[in-house]
PDB file of C-alpha atoms in Angstrom:
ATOM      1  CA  UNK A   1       0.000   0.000   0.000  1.00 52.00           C
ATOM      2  CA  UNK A   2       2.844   2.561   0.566  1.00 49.00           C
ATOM      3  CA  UNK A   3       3.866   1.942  -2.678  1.00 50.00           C
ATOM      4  CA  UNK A   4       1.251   2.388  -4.363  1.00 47.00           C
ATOM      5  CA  UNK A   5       0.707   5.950  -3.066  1.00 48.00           C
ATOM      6  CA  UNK A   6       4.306   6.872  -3.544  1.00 45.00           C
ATOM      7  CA  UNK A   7       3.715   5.992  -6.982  1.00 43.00           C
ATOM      8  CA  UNK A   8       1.025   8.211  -7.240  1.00 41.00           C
ATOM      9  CA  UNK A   9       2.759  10.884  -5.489  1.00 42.00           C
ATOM     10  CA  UNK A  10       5.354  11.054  -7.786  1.00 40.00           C
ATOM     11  CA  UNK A  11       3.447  11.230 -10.939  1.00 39.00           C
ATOM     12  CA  UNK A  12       1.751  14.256  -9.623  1.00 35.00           C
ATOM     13  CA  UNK A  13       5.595  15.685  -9.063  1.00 38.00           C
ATOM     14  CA  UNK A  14       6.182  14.683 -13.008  1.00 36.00           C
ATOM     15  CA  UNK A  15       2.625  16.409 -14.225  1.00 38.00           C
ATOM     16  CA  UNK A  16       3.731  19.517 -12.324  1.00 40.00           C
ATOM     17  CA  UNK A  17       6.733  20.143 -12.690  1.00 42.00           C
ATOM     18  CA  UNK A  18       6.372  19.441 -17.013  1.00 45.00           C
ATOM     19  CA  UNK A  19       4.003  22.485 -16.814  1.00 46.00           C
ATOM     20  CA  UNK A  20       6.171  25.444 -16.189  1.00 51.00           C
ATOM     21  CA  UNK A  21       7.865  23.805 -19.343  1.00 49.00           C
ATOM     22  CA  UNK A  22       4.735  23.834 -21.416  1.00 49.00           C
ATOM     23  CA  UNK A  23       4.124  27.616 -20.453  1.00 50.00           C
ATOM     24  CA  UNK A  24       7.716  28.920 -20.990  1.00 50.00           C
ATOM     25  CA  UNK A  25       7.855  28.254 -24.776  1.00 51.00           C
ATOM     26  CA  UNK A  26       8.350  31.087 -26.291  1.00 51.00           C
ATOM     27  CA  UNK A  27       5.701  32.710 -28.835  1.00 51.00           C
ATOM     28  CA  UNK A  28       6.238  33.648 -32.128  1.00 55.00           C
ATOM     29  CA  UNK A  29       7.099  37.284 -32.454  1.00 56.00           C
ATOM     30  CA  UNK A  30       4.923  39.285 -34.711  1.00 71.00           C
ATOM     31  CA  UNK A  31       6.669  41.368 -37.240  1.00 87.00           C
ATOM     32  CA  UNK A  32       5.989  45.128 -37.482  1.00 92.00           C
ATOM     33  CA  UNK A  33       6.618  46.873 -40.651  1.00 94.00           C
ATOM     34  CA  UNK A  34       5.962  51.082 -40.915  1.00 96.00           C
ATOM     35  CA  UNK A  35       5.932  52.764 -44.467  1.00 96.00           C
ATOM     36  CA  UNK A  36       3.924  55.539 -45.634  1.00 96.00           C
ATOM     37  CA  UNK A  37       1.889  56.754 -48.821  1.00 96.00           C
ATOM     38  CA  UNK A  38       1.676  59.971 -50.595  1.00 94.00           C
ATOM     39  CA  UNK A  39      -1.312  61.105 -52.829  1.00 93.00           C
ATOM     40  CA  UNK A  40      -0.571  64.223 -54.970  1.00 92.00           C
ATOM     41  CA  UNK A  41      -3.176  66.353 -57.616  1.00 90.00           C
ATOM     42  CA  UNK A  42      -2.811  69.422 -59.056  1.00 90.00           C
ATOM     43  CA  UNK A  43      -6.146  71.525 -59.300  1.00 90.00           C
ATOM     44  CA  UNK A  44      -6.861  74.743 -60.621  1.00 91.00           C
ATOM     45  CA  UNK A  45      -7.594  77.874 -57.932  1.00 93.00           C
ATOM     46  CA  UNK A  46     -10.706  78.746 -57.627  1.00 93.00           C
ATOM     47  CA  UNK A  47     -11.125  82.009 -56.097  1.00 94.00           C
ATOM     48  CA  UNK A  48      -9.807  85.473 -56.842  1.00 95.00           C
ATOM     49  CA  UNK A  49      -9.262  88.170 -53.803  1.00 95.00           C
ATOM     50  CA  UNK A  50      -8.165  91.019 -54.617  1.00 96.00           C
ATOM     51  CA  UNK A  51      -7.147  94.293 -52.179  1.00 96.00           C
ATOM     52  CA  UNK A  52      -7.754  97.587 -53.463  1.00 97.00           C
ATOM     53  CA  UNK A  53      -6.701 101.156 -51.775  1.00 97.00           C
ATOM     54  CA  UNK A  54      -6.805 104.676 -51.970  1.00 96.00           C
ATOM     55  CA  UNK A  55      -4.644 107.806 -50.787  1.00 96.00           C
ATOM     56  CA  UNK A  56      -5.377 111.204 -50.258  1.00 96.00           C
ATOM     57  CA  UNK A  57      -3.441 114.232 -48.849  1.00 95.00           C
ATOM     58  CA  UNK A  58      -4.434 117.283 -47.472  1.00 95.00           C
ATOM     59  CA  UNK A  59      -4.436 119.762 -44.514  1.00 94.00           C
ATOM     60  CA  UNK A  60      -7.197 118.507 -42.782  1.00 94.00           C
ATOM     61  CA  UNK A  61      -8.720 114.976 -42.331  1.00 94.00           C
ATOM     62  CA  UNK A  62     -12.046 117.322 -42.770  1.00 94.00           C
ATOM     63  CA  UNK A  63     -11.045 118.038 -46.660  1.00 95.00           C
ATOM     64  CA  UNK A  64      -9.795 114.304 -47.633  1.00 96.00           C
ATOM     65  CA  UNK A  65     -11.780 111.835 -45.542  1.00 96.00           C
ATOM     66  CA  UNK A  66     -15.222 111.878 -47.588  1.00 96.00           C
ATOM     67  CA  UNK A  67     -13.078 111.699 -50.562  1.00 96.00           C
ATOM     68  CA  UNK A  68     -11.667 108.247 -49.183  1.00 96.00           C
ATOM     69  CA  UNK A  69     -14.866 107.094 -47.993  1.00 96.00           C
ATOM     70  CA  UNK A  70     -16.463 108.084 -51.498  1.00 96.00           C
ATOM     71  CA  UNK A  71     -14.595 105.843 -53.081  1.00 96.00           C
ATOM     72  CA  UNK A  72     -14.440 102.648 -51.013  1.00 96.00           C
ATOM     73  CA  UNK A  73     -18.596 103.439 -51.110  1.00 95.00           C
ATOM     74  CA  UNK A  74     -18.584 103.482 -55.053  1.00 95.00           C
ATOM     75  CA  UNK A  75     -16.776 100.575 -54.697  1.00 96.00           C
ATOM     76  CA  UNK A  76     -19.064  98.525 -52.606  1.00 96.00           C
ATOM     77  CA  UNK A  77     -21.835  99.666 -54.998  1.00 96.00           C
ATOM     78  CA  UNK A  78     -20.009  98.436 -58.063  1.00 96.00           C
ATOM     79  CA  UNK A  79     -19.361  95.147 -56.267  1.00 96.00           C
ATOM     80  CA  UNK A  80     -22.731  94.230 -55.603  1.00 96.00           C
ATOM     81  CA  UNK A  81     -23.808  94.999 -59.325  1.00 95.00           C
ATOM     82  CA  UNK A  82     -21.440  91.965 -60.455  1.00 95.00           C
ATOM     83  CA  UNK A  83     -22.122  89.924 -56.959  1.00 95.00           C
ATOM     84  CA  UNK A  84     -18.456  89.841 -55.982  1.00 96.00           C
ATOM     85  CA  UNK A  85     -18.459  89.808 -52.175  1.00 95.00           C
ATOM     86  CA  UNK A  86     -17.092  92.513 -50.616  1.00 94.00           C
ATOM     87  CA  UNK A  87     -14.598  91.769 -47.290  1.00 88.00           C
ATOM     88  CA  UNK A  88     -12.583  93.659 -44.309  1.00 81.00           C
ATOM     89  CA  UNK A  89     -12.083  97.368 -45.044  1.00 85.00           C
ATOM     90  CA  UNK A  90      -9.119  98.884 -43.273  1.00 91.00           C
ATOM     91  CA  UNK A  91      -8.923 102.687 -43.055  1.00 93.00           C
ATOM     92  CA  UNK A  92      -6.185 104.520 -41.355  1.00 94.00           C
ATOM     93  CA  UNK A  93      -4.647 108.376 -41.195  1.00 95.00           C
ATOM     94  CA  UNK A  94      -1.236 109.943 -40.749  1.00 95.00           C
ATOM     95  CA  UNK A  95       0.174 113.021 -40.069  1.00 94.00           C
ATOM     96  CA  UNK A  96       2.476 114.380 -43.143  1.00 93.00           C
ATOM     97  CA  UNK A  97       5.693 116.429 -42.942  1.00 92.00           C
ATOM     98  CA  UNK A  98       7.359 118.586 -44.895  1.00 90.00           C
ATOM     99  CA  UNK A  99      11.265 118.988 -45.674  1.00 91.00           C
ATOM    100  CA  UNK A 100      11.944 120.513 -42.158  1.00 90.00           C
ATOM    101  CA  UNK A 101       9.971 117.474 -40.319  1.00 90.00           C
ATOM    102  CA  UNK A 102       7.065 119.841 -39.467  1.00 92.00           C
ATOM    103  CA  UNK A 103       3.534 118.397 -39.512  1.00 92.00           C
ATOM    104  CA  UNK A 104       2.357 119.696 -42.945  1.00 92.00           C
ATOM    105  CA  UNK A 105      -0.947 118.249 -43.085  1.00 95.00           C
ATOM    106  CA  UNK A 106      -2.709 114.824 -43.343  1.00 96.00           C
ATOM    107  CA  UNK A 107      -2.790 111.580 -45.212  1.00 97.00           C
ATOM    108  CA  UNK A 108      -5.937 109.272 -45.488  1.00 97.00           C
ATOM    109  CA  UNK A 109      -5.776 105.642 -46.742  1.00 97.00           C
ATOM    110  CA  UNK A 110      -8.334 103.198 -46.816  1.00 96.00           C
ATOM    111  CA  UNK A 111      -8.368  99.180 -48.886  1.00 96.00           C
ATOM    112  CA  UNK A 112     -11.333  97.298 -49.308  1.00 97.00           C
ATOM    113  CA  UNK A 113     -11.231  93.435 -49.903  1.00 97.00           C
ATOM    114  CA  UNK A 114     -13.279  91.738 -52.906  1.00 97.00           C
ATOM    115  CA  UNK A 115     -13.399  88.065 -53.324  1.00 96.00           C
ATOM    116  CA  UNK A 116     -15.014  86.699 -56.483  1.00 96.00           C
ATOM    117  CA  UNK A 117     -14.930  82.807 -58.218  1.00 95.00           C
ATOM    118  CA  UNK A 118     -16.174  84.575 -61.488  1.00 95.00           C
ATOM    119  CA  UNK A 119     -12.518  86.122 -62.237  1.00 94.00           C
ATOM    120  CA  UNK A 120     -14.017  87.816 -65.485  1.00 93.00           C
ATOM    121  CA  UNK A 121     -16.391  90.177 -63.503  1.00 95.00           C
ATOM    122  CA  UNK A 122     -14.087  90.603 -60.609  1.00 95.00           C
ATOM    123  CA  UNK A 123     -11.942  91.746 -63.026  1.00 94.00           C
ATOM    124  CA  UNK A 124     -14.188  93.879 -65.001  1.00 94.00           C
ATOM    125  CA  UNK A 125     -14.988  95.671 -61.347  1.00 96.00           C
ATOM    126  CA  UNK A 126     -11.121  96.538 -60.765  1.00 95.00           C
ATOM    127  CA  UNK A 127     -11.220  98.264 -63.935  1.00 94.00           C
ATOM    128  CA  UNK A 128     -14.102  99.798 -63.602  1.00 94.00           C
ATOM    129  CA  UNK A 129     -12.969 101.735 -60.547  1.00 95.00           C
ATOM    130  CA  UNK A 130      -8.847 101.903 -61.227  1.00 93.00           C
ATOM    131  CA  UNK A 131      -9.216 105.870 -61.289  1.00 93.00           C
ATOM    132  CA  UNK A 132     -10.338 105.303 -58.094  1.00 93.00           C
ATOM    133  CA  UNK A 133      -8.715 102.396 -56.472  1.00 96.00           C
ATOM    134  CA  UNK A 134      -5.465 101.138 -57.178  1.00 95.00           C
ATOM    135  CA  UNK A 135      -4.836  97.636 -56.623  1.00 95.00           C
ATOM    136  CA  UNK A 136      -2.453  96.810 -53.775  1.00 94.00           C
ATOM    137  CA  UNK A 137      -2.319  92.475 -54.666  1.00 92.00           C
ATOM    138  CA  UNK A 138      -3.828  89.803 -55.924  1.00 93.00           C
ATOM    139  CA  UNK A 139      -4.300  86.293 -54.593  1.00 92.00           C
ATOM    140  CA  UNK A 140      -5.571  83.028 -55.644  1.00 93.00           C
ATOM    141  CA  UNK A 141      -7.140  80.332 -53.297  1.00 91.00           C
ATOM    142  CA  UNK A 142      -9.292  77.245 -53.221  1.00 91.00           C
ATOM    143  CA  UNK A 143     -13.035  77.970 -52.396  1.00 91.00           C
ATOM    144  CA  UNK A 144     -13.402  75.505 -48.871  1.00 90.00           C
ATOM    145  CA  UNK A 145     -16.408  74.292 -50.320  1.00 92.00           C
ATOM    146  CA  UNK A 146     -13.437  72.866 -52.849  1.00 92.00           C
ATOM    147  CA  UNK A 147     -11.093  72.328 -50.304  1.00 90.00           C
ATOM    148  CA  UNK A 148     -13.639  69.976 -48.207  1.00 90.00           C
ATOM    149  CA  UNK A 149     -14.497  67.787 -51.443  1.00 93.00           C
ATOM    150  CA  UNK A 150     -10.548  67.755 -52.462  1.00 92.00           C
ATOM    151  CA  UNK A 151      -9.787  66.542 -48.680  1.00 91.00           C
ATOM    152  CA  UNK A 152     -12.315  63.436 -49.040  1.00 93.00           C
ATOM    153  CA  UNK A 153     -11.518  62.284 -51.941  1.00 94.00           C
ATOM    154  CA  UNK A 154      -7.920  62.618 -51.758  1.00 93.00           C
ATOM    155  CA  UNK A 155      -8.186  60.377 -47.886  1.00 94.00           C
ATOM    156  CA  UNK A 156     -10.297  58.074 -49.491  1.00 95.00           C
ATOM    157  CA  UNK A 157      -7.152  57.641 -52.609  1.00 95.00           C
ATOM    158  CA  UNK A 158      -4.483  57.563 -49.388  1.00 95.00           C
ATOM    159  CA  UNK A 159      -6.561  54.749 -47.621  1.00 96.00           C
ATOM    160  CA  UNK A 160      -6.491  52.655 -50.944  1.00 97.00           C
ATOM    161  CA  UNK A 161      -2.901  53.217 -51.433  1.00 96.00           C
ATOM    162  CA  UNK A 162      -2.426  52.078 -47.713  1.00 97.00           C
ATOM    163  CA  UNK A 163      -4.444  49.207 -47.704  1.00 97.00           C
ATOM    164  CA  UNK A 164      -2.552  47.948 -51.327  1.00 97.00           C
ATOM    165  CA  UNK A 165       0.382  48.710 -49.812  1.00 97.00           C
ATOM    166  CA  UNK A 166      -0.018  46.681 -46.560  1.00 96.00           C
ATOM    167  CA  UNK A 167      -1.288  43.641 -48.965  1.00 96.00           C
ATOM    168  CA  UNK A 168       1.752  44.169 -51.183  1.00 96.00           C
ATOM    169  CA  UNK A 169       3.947  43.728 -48.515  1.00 95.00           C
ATOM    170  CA  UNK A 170       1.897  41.088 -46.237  1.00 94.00           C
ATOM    171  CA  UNK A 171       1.828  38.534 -49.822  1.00 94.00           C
ATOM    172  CA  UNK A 172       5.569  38.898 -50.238  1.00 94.00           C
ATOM    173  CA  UNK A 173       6.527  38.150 -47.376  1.00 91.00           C
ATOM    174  CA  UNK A 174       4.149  35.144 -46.998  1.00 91.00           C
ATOM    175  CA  UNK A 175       2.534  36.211 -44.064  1.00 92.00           C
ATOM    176  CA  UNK A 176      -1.286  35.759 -43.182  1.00 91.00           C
ATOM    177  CA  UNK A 177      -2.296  38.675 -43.237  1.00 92.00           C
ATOM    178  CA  UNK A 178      -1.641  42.119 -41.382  1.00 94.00           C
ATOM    179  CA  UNK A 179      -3.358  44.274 -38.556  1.00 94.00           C
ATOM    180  CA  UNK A 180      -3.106  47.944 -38.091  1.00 94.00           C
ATOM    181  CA  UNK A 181      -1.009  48.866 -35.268  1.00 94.00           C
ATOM    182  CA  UNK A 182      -0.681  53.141 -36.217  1.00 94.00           C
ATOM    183  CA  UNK A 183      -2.568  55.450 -38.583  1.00 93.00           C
ATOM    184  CA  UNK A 184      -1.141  59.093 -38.666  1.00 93.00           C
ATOM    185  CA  UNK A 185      -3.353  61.025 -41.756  1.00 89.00           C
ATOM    186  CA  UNK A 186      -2.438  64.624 -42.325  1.00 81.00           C
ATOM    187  CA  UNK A 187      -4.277  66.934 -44.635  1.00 77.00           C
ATOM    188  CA  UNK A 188      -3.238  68.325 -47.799  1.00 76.00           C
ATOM    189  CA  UNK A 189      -0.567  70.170 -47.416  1.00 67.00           C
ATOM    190  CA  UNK A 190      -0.842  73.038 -50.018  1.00 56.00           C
ATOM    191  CA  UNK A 191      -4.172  74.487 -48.351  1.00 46.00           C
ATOM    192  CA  UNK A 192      -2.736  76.467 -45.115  1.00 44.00           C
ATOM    193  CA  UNK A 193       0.047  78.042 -47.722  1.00 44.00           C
ATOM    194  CA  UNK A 194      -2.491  79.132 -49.904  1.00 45.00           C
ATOM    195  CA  UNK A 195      -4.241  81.284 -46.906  1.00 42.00           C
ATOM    196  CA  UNK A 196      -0.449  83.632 -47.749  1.00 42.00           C
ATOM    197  CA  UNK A 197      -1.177  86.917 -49.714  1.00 44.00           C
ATOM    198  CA  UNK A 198       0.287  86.285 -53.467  1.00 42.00           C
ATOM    199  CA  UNK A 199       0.999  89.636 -54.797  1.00 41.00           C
ATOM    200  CA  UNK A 200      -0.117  90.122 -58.223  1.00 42.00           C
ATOM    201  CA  UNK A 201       3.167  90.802 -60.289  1.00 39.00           C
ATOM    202  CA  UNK A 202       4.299  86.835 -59.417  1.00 31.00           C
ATOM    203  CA  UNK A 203       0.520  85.010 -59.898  1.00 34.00           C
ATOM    204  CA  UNK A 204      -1.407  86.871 -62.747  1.00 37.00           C
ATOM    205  CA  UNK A 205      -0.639  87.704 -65.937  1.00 35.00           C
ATOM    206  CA  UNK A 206      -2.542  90.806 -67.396  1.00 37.00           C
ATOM    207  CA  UNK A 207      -3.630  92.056 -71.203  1.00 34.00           C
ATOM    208  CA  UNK A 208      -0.862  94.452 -72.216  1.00 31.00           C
ATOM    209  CA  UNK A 209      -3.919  96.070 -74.128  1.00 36.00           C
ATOM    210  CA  UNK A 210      -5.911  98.785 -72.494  1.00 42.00           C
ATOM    211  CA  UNK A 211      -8.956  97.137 -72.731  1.00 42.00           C
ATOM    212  CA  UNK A 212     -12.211  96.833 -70.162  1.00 49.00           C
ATOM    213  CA  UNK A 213     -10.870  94.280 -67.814  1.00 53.00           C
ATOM    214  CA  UNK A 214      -7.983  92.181 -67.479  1.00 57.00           C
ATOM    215  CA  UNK A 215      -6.886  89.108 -68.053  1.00 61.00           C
ATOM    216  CA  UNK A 216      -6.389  87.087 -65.188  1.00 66.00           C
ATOM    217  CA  UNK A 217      -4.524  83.548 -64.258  1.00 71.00           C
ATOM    218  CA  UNK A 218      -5.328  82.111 -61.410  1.00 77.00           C
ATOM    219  CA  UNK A 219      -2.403  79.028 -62.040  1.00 82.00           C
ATOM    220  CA  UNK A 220      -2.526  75.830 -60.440  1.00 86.00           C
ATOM    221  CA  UNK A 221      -2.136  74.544 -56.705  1.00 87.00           C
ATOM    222  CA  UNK A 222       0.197  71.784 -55.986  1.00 87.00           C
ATOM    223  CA  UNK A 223      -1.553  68.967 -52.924  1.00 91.00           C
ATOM    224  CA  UNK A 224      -0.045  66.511 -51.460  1.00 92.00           C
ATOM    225  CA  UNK A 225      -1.609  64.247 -48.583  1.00 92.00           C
ATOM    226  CA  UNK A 226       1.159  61.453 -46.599  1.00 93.00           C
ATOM    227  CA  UNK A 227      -0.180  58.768 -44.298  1.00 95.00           C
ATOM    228  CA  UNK A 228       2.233  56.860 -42.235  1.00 95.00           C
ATOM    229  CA  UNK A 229       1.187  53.954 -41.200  1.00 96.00           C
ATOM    230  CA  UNK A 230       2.567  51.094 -38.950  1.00 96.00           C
ATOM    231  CA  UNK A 231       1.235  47.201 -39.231  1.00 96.00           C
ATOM    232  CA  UNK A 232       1.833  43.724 -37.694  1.00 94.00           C
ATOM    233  CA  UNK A 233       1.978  40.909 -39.775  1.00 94.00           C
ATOM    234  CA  UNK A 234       0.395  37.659 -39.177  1.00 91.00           C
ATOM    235  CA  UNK A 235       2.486  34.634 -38.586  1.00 85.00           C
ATOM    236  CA  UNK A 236      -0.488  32.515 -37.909  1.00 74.00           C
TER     237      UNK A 236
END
């Protein structure tokens, strides 16, 4: 009878102790992999803004202020016969001097902002009031509601090119397959440079003609959207 239960005592000892064994085999490490994808297009600008200003001297603000505010007024009226939109109007006065650095009299400037996606009657407006208003620069943007549809579709072309990319490089290296360990999607990267004044001499070209309105291009914006992305292929 002892033996019997020392027999049975040390099979227990055998079961137990080949467990620890069992559980310290090591697992099979996963292998992570990080790349990125870039999705470019080039699209046309689609919006025109456009500063224009006016200057007037004199010895008192009393003699050359309604002149300033008649013509930012005409200008506004002008505007709204072609619907361009009309934006921030800054107005500000200085003191003059003359050759001996004593206050000769004043100076009144004031700029009005127009904004316009129909470039031909934005265009026909600046003319229309350039013995008025000279223009101080030009700039082309992208409209947001252009910038929003841009932005999806260009995320939806980076999320393909990710998840070709990931399959590309899951089947070559005979894995089973691949899980997402990071996503990092920026946006595109061209819109927060064009929110930068572009002053007219560099972005449009104008009629050498002195006709009604000029000729305007708005040129082309350059966007780029990266995703970085890190994944863990599947061993089993």
């Amino acid at each position: 009878m002892k033996r019997i239960k020392g027999f049975i005592t040390s099979g227990i000892l055998l079961l137990v102790s080949a467990l620890p064994a069992q559980a310290a085999e090591p697992a099979k490490p996963e292998q992570q992999v990080s790349f990125s994808v870039q999705v470019s297009r080039q699209v046309e600008r689609d919006t025109m803004q456009v500063v224009l200003y006016a200057q007037q001297s004199g010895k008192t603000l009393k003699e050359i202020s309604p002149i300033i505010t008649q013509k930012l007024n005409l200008t506004v009226e002008e505007a709204k016969k072609r619907q361009v939109q009309t934006g921030m109007t800054n107005r500000r006065t200085n003191i003059s001097y003359d050759k001996q650095g004593k206050p000769s009299g004043w100076i009144d400037y004031g700029e009005i902002t127009l904004e316009s996606q129909d470039f031909t009657a934005l265009s026909d407006l600046i003319a229309s009031v350039s013995e008025q208003l000279a223009v101080q620069n030009i700039r082309f943007t992208l409209s947001e509601q252009k910038k929003q549809s841009l932005e999806k579709q260009m995320t939806e072309e980076a999320l393909q090119a990710f998840k070709q990319k990931a399959e590309l490089i899951s089947q070559n290296l005979q894995t089973k397959g691949y899980q997402i360990a990071n996503l990092d999607l920026g946006s595109p990267s061209d819109l927060a440079v064009d929110s930068q004044p572009v002053y007219y001499e560099r972005r449009a070209v104008f009629s050498a003609s002195e006709t009604p309105s000029m000729q305007v291009e708005s040129g082309l914006a350059d966007l780029k959207i990266q995703l970085n992305a890190t994944i863990y292929l599947k061993n089993d």
